[in-house]
Amino acid sequence: MSEPTDPRLRLRVVFGDGRMVGPGKADLLELIRDTGSISAAGRAMRMSYKRAWSLVEEMNAAFREPLVARTRGGAQGGGAALTAAGEAVLSHYRAIEAAAAEAGAPDIAAIRGMLRDISDGK
Amino acid sequence: MSEPTDPRLRLRVVFGDGRMVGPGKADLLELIRDTGSISAAGRAMRMSYKRAWSLVEEMNAAFREPLVARTRGGAQGGGAALTAAGEAVLSHYRAIEAAAAEAGAPDIAAIRGMLRDISDGK
DNA sequence: GGTCGTTATGTTTCGCGAAACATATGGACC
DNA sequence: GGTCCATATGTTTCGCGAAACATAACGACC
């Protein structure tokens, strides 16, 4: 239900030193961009604020320039937004996803075709 | 040390129903092919026999035809080998990896270039 | 200066997958 | 029939990341 019916390929880009970017970070970036808030983004993906916050910390620490700019206090309490670097990383990640899905499509289909049909009457 | 210094892209192919193929299963298949044994393959990747065995169970259950053929007893106690289906799934998975790495290379490099240099004197 | 909502961070509790441990079974071979 | 080694499974223990809980700080606005 909340699970998208047909996610095909999940991929993470792994650099040394435990630094990596995967679906979780990408979705978080996207939601921060859309909501303007770390906590709202976290809520949207049913993730605790703390976890969302620590992912942001990780990303900001991993890159030369922070991906997420945060402001504290103010009328609305504060907020967060993607920096140009954040936008760039997100869009590159989506591009990798798209390119990989397309490039791998034939072989994915081949494996898919070998799966047992489970039209279970559950 | 046992970690390859520069793993680039880790990907898993996700089908519905919790069925998926990722780096772990692929490596396991490969090692079973090379060693002729589930337990030897498990040892090679520092994985308990039980875990290796249950991954094999999973895979054999997920596909129409088993990917791993096992024999029990005998002079050497038994063994395991890849079926044609197993060889096929493995080779398709490697093909997806290769295609994805190539197709995503430019964007991967772009993100890589934005990383902070961590020439830490640790 | 009180309100408000968000960011910021520390501490504690907890669930669950993984590991560890324990056995049983099969069968070729001598 | 005993040996050997790998497959086959069940049971228990355990570590660790995640969640839960708890506060503090910030600052525009009224």
Short mmCIF file of C-alpha atoms (C1' of nucleotides) in Angstrom, two decimals:
data_model
loop_
_atom_site.label_atom_id
_atom_site.label_comp_id
_atom_site.label_asym_id
_atom_site.label_seq_id
_atom_site.Cartn_x
_atom_site.Cartn_y
_atom_site.Cartn_z
CA MET A 1 0.00 0.00 0.00
CA SER A 2 2.51 2.58 1.02
CA GLU A 3 4.91 0.29 -0.77
CA PRO A 4 5.20 1.25 -4.41
CA THR A 5 4.09 -1.79 -6.31
CA ASP A 6 6.98 -2.09 -8.64
CA PRO A 7 10.30 -0.70 -7.49
CA ARG A 8 12.84 -2.06 -9.87
CA LEU A 9 16.34 -1.13 -9.04
CA ARG A 10 17.72 0.18 -5.79
CA LEU A 11 21.22 1.43 -5.92
CA ARG A 12 23.73 3.13 -3.76
CA VAL A 13 26.86 4.87 -4.74
CA VAL A 14 29.63 3.85 -2.38
CA PHE A 15 32.77 5.88 -1.89
CA GLY A 16 35.49 4.95 0.53
CA ASP A 17 35.45 5.90 4.19
CA GLY A 18 31.90 4.74 4.70
CA ARG A 19 30.56 7.58 2.66
CA MET A 20 27.70 6.71 0.38
CA VAL A 21 24.53 7.95 -1.19
CA GLY A 22 21.52 5.72 -1.54
CA PRO A 23 17.77 5.84 -1.93
CA GLY A 24 17.20 7.06 1.62
CA LYS A 25 19.41 10.09 1.39
CA ALA A 26 18.12 10.94 -2.07
CA ASP A 27 14.49 10.79 -1.00
CA LEU A 28 15.30 12.85 2.05
CA LEU A 29 16.96 15.53 -0.03
CA GLU A 30 13.97 15.61 -2.32
CA LEU A 31 11.52 15.98 0.54
CA ILE A 32 13.58 18.67 2.19
CA ARG A 33 13.49 20.56 -1.07
CA ASP A 34 9.73 20.11 -1.30
CA THR A 35 8.82 20.80 2.31
CA GLY A 36 11.47 23.27 3.36
CA SER A 37 11.99 21.45 6.62
CA ILE A 38 14.00 18.52 7.92
CA SER A 39 11.32 17.49 10.36
CA ALA A 40 8.54 17.68 7.79
CA ALA A 41 10.63 15.65 5.38
CA GLY A 42 11.29 13.10 8.08
CA ARG A 43 7.62 12.84 8.92
CA ALA A 44 6.76 12.40 5.27
CA MET A 45 8.92 9.33 5.06
CA ARG A 46 7.98 8.09 8.53
CA MET A 47 11.44 8.70 9.82
CA SER A 48 12.24 10.18 13.19
CA TYR A 49 13.50 13.75 13.14
CA LYS A 50 16.67 12.60 14.78
CA ARG A 51 17.44 10.13 12.07
CA ALA A 52 16.66 12.63 9.33
CA TRP A 53 18.84 15.16 11.07
CA SER A 54 21.77 12.78 11.39
CA LEU A 55 21.54 11.87 7.71
CA VAL A 56 21.75 15.56 6.90
CA GLU A 57 24.77 15.87 9.19
CA GLU A 58 26.39 12.98 7.40
CA MET A 59 25.82 14.47 3.99
CA ASN A 60 26.92 17.93 4.94
CA ALA A 61 30.07 16.47 6.43
CA ALA A 62 30.81 14.28 3.45
CA PHE A 63 30.75 16.99 0.82
CA ARG A 64 32.96 19.98 0.36
CA GLU A 65 29.94 22.25 0.53
CA PRO A 66 26.86 21.45 2.61
CA LEU A 67 23.92 20.00 0.70
CA VAL A 68 21.34 21.31 3.11
CA ALA A 69 21.24 24.83 4.52
CA ARG A 70 19.47 25.18 7.83
CA THR A 71 18.13 28.18 9.68
CA ARG A 72 17.06 28.20 13.30
CA GLY A 73 14.46 30.30 15.07
CA GLY A 74 12.35 32.93 13.44
CA ALA A 75 8.63 33.25 12.94
CA GLN A 76 8.22 29.76 11.62
CA GLY A 77 10.83 28.34 13.93
CA GLY A 78 13.33 27.78 11.21
CA GLY A 79 13.67 25.58 8.19
CA ALA A 80 15.95 23.89 5.75
CA ALA A 81 16.58 24.11 2.05
CA LEU A 82 18.80 22.52 -0.54
CA THR A 83 21.90 24.36 -1.54
CA ALA A 84 23.04 24.38 -5.12
CA ALA A 85 25.30 21.47 -4.20
CA GLY A 86 22.32 19.65 -2.73
CA GLU A 87 20.31 20.13 -5.89
CA ALA A 88 23.23 18.91 -7.92
CA VAL A 89 23.81 15.76 -5.92
CA LEU A 90 20.12 14.92 -5.98
CA SER A 91 19.82 15.42 -9.68
CA HIS A 92 22.97 13.42 -10.39
CA TYR A 93 21.68 10.58 -8.25
CA ARG A 94 18.37 10.54 -10.09
CA ALA A 95 20.25 10.56 -13.34
CA ILE A 96 22.26 7.52 -12.26
CA GLU A 97 19.07 5.74 -11.30
CA ALA A 98 17.48 6.46 -14.62
CA ALA A 99 20.52 5.53 -16.64
CA ALA A 100 21.05 2.32 -14.70
CA ALA A 101 17.43 1.29 -15.02
CA GLU A 102 17.51 1.81 -18.73
CA ALA A 103 20.86 0.18 -19.29
CA GLY A 104 19.94 -2.82 -17.19
CA ALA A 105 16.40 -3.22 -18.43
CA PRO A 106 16.97 -6.22 -20.70
CA ASP A 107 18.82 -8.24 -18.09
CA ILE A 108 16.38 -7.24 -15.37
CA ALA A 109 13.57 -8.45 -17.55
CA ALA A 110 15.43 -11.67 -18.16
CA ILE A 111 15.74 -12.40 -14.47
CA ARG A 112 12.18 -11.28 -13.90
CA GLY A 113 11.03 -13.81 -16.43
CA MET A 114 12.66 -16.63 -14.53
CA LEU A 115 10.80 -15.91 -11.31
CA ARG A 116 8.19 -18.28 -10.05
CA ASP A 117 4.71 -16.90 -10.55
CA ILE A 118 3.16 -16.38 -7.20
CA SER A 119 -0.43 -15.55 -7.89
CA ASP A 120 -1.19 -16.51 -4.37
CA GLY A 121 -4.81 -16.34 -3.41
CA LYS A 122 -3.96 -14.62 -0.16
CA MET B 1 41.56 -5.25 3.63
CA SER B 2 39.11 -7.83 2.51
CA GLU B 3 37.16 -4.78 1.48
CA PRO B 4 37.93 -3.86 -2.09
CA THR B 5 39.26 -0.34 -1.94
CA ASP B 6 36.97 1.15 -4.49
CA PRO B 7 33.57 -0.40 -4.79
CA ARG B 8 31.55 1.94 -6.86
CA LEU B 9 27.98 0.95 -7.27
CA ARG B 10 26.02 -1.52 -5.22
CA LEU B 11 22.68 -2.44 -6.61
CA ARG B 12 19.87 -4.76 -5.91
CA VAL B 13 17.08 -5.81 -8.16
CA VAL B 14 13.83 -5.74 -6.23
CA PHE B 15 10.75 -7.63 -7.30
CA GLY B 16 7.54 -7.65 -5.34
CA ASP B 17 6.86 -10.01 -2.48
CA GLY B 18 10.16 -9.33 -0.77
CA ARG B 19 12.03 -11.15 -3.48
CA MET B 20 15.26 -9.54 -4.53
CA VAL B 21 18.75 -10.17 -5.77
CA GLY B 22 21.65 -8.12 -4.53
CA PRO B 23 25.41 -8.24 -4.13
CA GLY B 24 25.26 -10.84 -1.37
CA LYS B 25 23.30 -13.41 -3.29
CA ALA B 26 25.33 -12.80 -6.42
CA ASP B 27 28.63 -13.28 -4.65
CA LEU B 28 27.30 -16.36 -2.96
CA LEU B 29 26.26 -17.88 -6.26
CA GLU B 30 29.64 -17.13 -7.69
CA LEU B 31 31.45 -18.74 -4.79
CA ILE B 32 29.23 -21.79 -4.87
CA ARG B 33 30.09 -22.16 -8.51
CA ASP B 34 33.78 -21.83 -7.73
CA THR B 35 33.94 -24.00 -4.64
CA GLY B 36 31.25 -26.57 -5.27
CA SER B 37 29.96 -26.22 -1.75
CA ILE B 38 27.59 -24.01 0.18
CA SER B 39 29.65 -24.18 3.33
CA ALA B 40 32.91 -23.42 1.56
CA ALA B 41 31.28 -20.48 -0.17
CA GLY B 42 29.95 -19.25 3.15
CA ARG B 43 33.35 -19.54 4.75
CA ALA B 44 34.94 -17.67 1.88
CA MET B 45 32.73 -14.69 2.52
CA ARG B 46 32.87 -15.03 6.29
CA MET B 47 29.25 -15.98 6.46
CA SER B 48 27.82 -18.71 8.66
CA TYR B 49 26.78 -21.87 6.89
CA LYS B 50 23.28 -21.36 8.15
CA ARG B 51 23.00 -17.95 6.60
CA ALA B 52 24.43 -19.12 3.30
CA TRP B 53 22.06 -22.05 3.34
CA SER B 54 19.02 -19.89 3.98
CA LEU B 55 19.96 -17.55 1.15
CA VAL B 56 20.12 -20.56 -1.13
CA GLU B 57 16.71 -21.64 0.12
CA GLU B 58 15.36 -18.21 -0.61
CA MET B 59 16.71 -18.17 -4.12
CA ASN B 60 15.58 -21.67 -4.95
CA ALA B 61 12.11 -20.81 -3.70
CA ALA B 62 11.93 -17.56 -5.60
CA PHE B 63 12.66 -18.93 -9.03
CA ARG B 64 10.77 -21.36 -11.15
CA GLU B 65 13.77 -23.62 -11.28
CA PRO B 66 16.31 -23.89 -8.46
CA LEU B 67 19.50 -21.92 -8.92
CA VAL B 68 21.58 -24.22 -6.78
CA ALA B 69 21.55 -28.02 -6.96
CA ARG B 70 22.59 -29.78 -3.79
CA THR B 71 23.63 -33.34 -3.12
CA ARG B 72 23.93 -34.91 0.27
CA GLY B 73 26.15 -37.67 1.46
CA GLY B 74 28.78 -39.41 -0.58
CA ALA B 75 32.50 -39.65 -0.29
CA GLN B 76 32.99 -35.93 0.13
CA GLY B 77 29.84 -35.53 2.17
CA GLY B 78 27.97 -33.80 -0.59
CA GLY B 79 28.19 -30.55 -2.42
CA ALA B 80 26.40 -27.91 -4.37
CA ALA B 81 26.58 -26.55 -7.86
CA LEU B 82 24.90 -23.94 -9.98
CA THR B 83 22.15 -25.06 -12.29
CA ALA B 84 21.79 -23.53 -15.72
CA ALA B 85 19.26 -21.19 -14.18
CA GLY B 86 21.77 -20.27 -11.52
CA GLU B 87 24.43 -19.51 -14.07
CA ALA B 88 21.95 -17.42 -15.99
CA VAL B 89 20.82 -15.35 -13.03
CA LEU B 90 24.39 -14.74 -11.97
CA SER B 91 25.50 -13.67 -15.38
CA HIS B 92 22.48 -11.42 -15.86
CA TYR B 93 23.16 -9.79 -12.52
CA ARG B 94 26.77 -9.13 -13.43
CA ALA B 95 25.64 -7.74 -16.73
CA ILE B 96 23.29 -5.33 -14.94
CA GLU B 97 26.13 -4.25 -12.68
CA ALA B 98 28.42 -3.61 -15.57
CA ALA B 99 25.83 -1.78 -17.64
CA ALA B 100 24.75 0.35 -14.70
CA ALA B 101 28.31 1.25 -13.79
CA GLU B 102 29.04 2.30 -17.31
CA ALA B 103 25.81 4.19 -17.86
CA GLY B 104 26.13 5.98 -14.56
CA ALA B 105 29.82 6.72 -14.73
CA PRO B 106 29.60 10.40 -15.63
CA ASP B 107 27.15 11.26 -12.89
CA ILE B 108 29.01 9.10 -10.38
CA ALA B 109 32.16 10.98 -11.22
CA ALA B 110 30.33 14.26 -10.84
CA ILE B 111 29.20 13.41 -7.33
CA ARG B 112 32.61 11.99 -6.53
CA GLY B 113 34.15 15.27 -7.47
CA MET B 114 32.04 17.15 -4.98
CA LEU B 115 33.20 15.08 -2.03
CA ARG B 116 35.35 16.59 0.63
CA ASP B 117 38.93 15.40 0.43
CA ILE B 118 39.66 13.53 3.56
CA SER B 119 43.38 13.04 3.58
CA ASP B 120 43.15 12.61 7.30
CA GLY B 121 46.38 11.86 9.04
CA LYS B 122 44.75 9.18 11.15
"C1'" DG C 1 9.24 38.93 27.36
"C1'" DG C 2 6.09 35.24 25.95
"C1'" DT C 3 4.76 32.28 22.06
"C1'" DC C 4 5.78 29.05 18.50
"C1'" DG C 5 7.85 25.64 15.55
"C1'" DT C 6 12.01 24.19 14.07
"C1'" DT C 7 16.75 22.85 14.57
"C1'" DA C 8 20.05 20.64 17.78
"C1'" DT C 9 21.71 16.80 20.86
"C1'" DG C 10 22.05 13.69 24.71
"C1'" DT C 11 20.29 9.44 27.04
"C1'" DT C 12 17.88 5.29 27.44
"C1'" DT C 13 15.16 1.53 25.87
"C1'" DC C 14 14.11 -2.10 22.65
"C1'" DG C 15 13.32 -5.17 18.62
"C1'" DC C 16 15.09 -8.03 15.49
"C1'" DG C 17 18.24 -9.97 12.38
"C1'" DA C 18 22.64 -12.30 13.02
"C1'" DA C 19 25.63 -15.23 15.23
"C1'" DA C 20 26.50 -19.05 18.07
"C1'" DC C 21 25.45 -23.47 19.44
"C1'" DA C 22 23.56 -27.98 18.88
"C1'" DT C 23 22.11 -32.15 16.17
"C1'" DA C 24 20.34 -34.92 12.76
"C1'" DT C 25 20.75 -37.06 8.17
"C1'" DG C 26 22.44 -38.69 3.88
"C1'" DG C 27 25.43 -41.86 1.17
"C1'" DA C 28 29.79 -43.12 -1.27
"C1'" DC C 29 33.71 -45.65 0.02
"C1'" DC C 30 36.73 -48.86 2.43
"C1'" DG D 1 29.12 -51.00 9.81
"C1'" DG D 2 32.16 -47.16 10.69
"C1'" DT D 3 34.21 -42.89 8.82
"C1'" DC D 4 33.87 -38.51 6.82
"C1'" DC D 5 32.06 -34.23 5.39
"C1'" DA D 6 28.59 -31.48 3.65
"C1'" DT D 7 23.72 -30.60 3.72
"C1'" DA D 8 19.69 -29.72 6.69
"C1'" DT D 9 17.23 -27.45 10.71
"C1'" DG D 10 16.00 -26.23 15.23
"C1'" DT D 11 17.05 -23.41 19.46
"C1'" DT D 12 19.18 -19.90 22.09
"C1'" DT D 13 22.06 -15.96 22.79
"C1'" DC D 14 23.54 -11.43 21.65
"C1'" DG D 15 25.04 -6.96 19.54
"C1'" DC D 16 23.80 -2.99 17.56
"C1'" DG D 17 21.31 0.21 14.93
"C1'" DA D 18 16.76 2.28 15.57
"C1'" DA D 19 13.21 4.10 18.06
"C1'" DA D 20 11.58 6.43 22.03
"C1'" DC D 21 12.07 9.84 25.26
"C1'" DA D 22 13.78 14.15 26.99
"C1'" DT D 23 15.51 18.93 26.63
"C1'" DA D 24 17.87 22.89 25.15
"C1'" DA D 25 18.53 26.76 22.05
"C1'" DC D 26 17.30 29.93 18.53
"C1'" DG D 27 15.08 34.08 16.75
"C1'" DA D 28 11.37 36.64 14.20
"C1'" DC D 29 7.11 38.59 15.57
"C1'" DC D 30 3.56 40.63 18.40
#
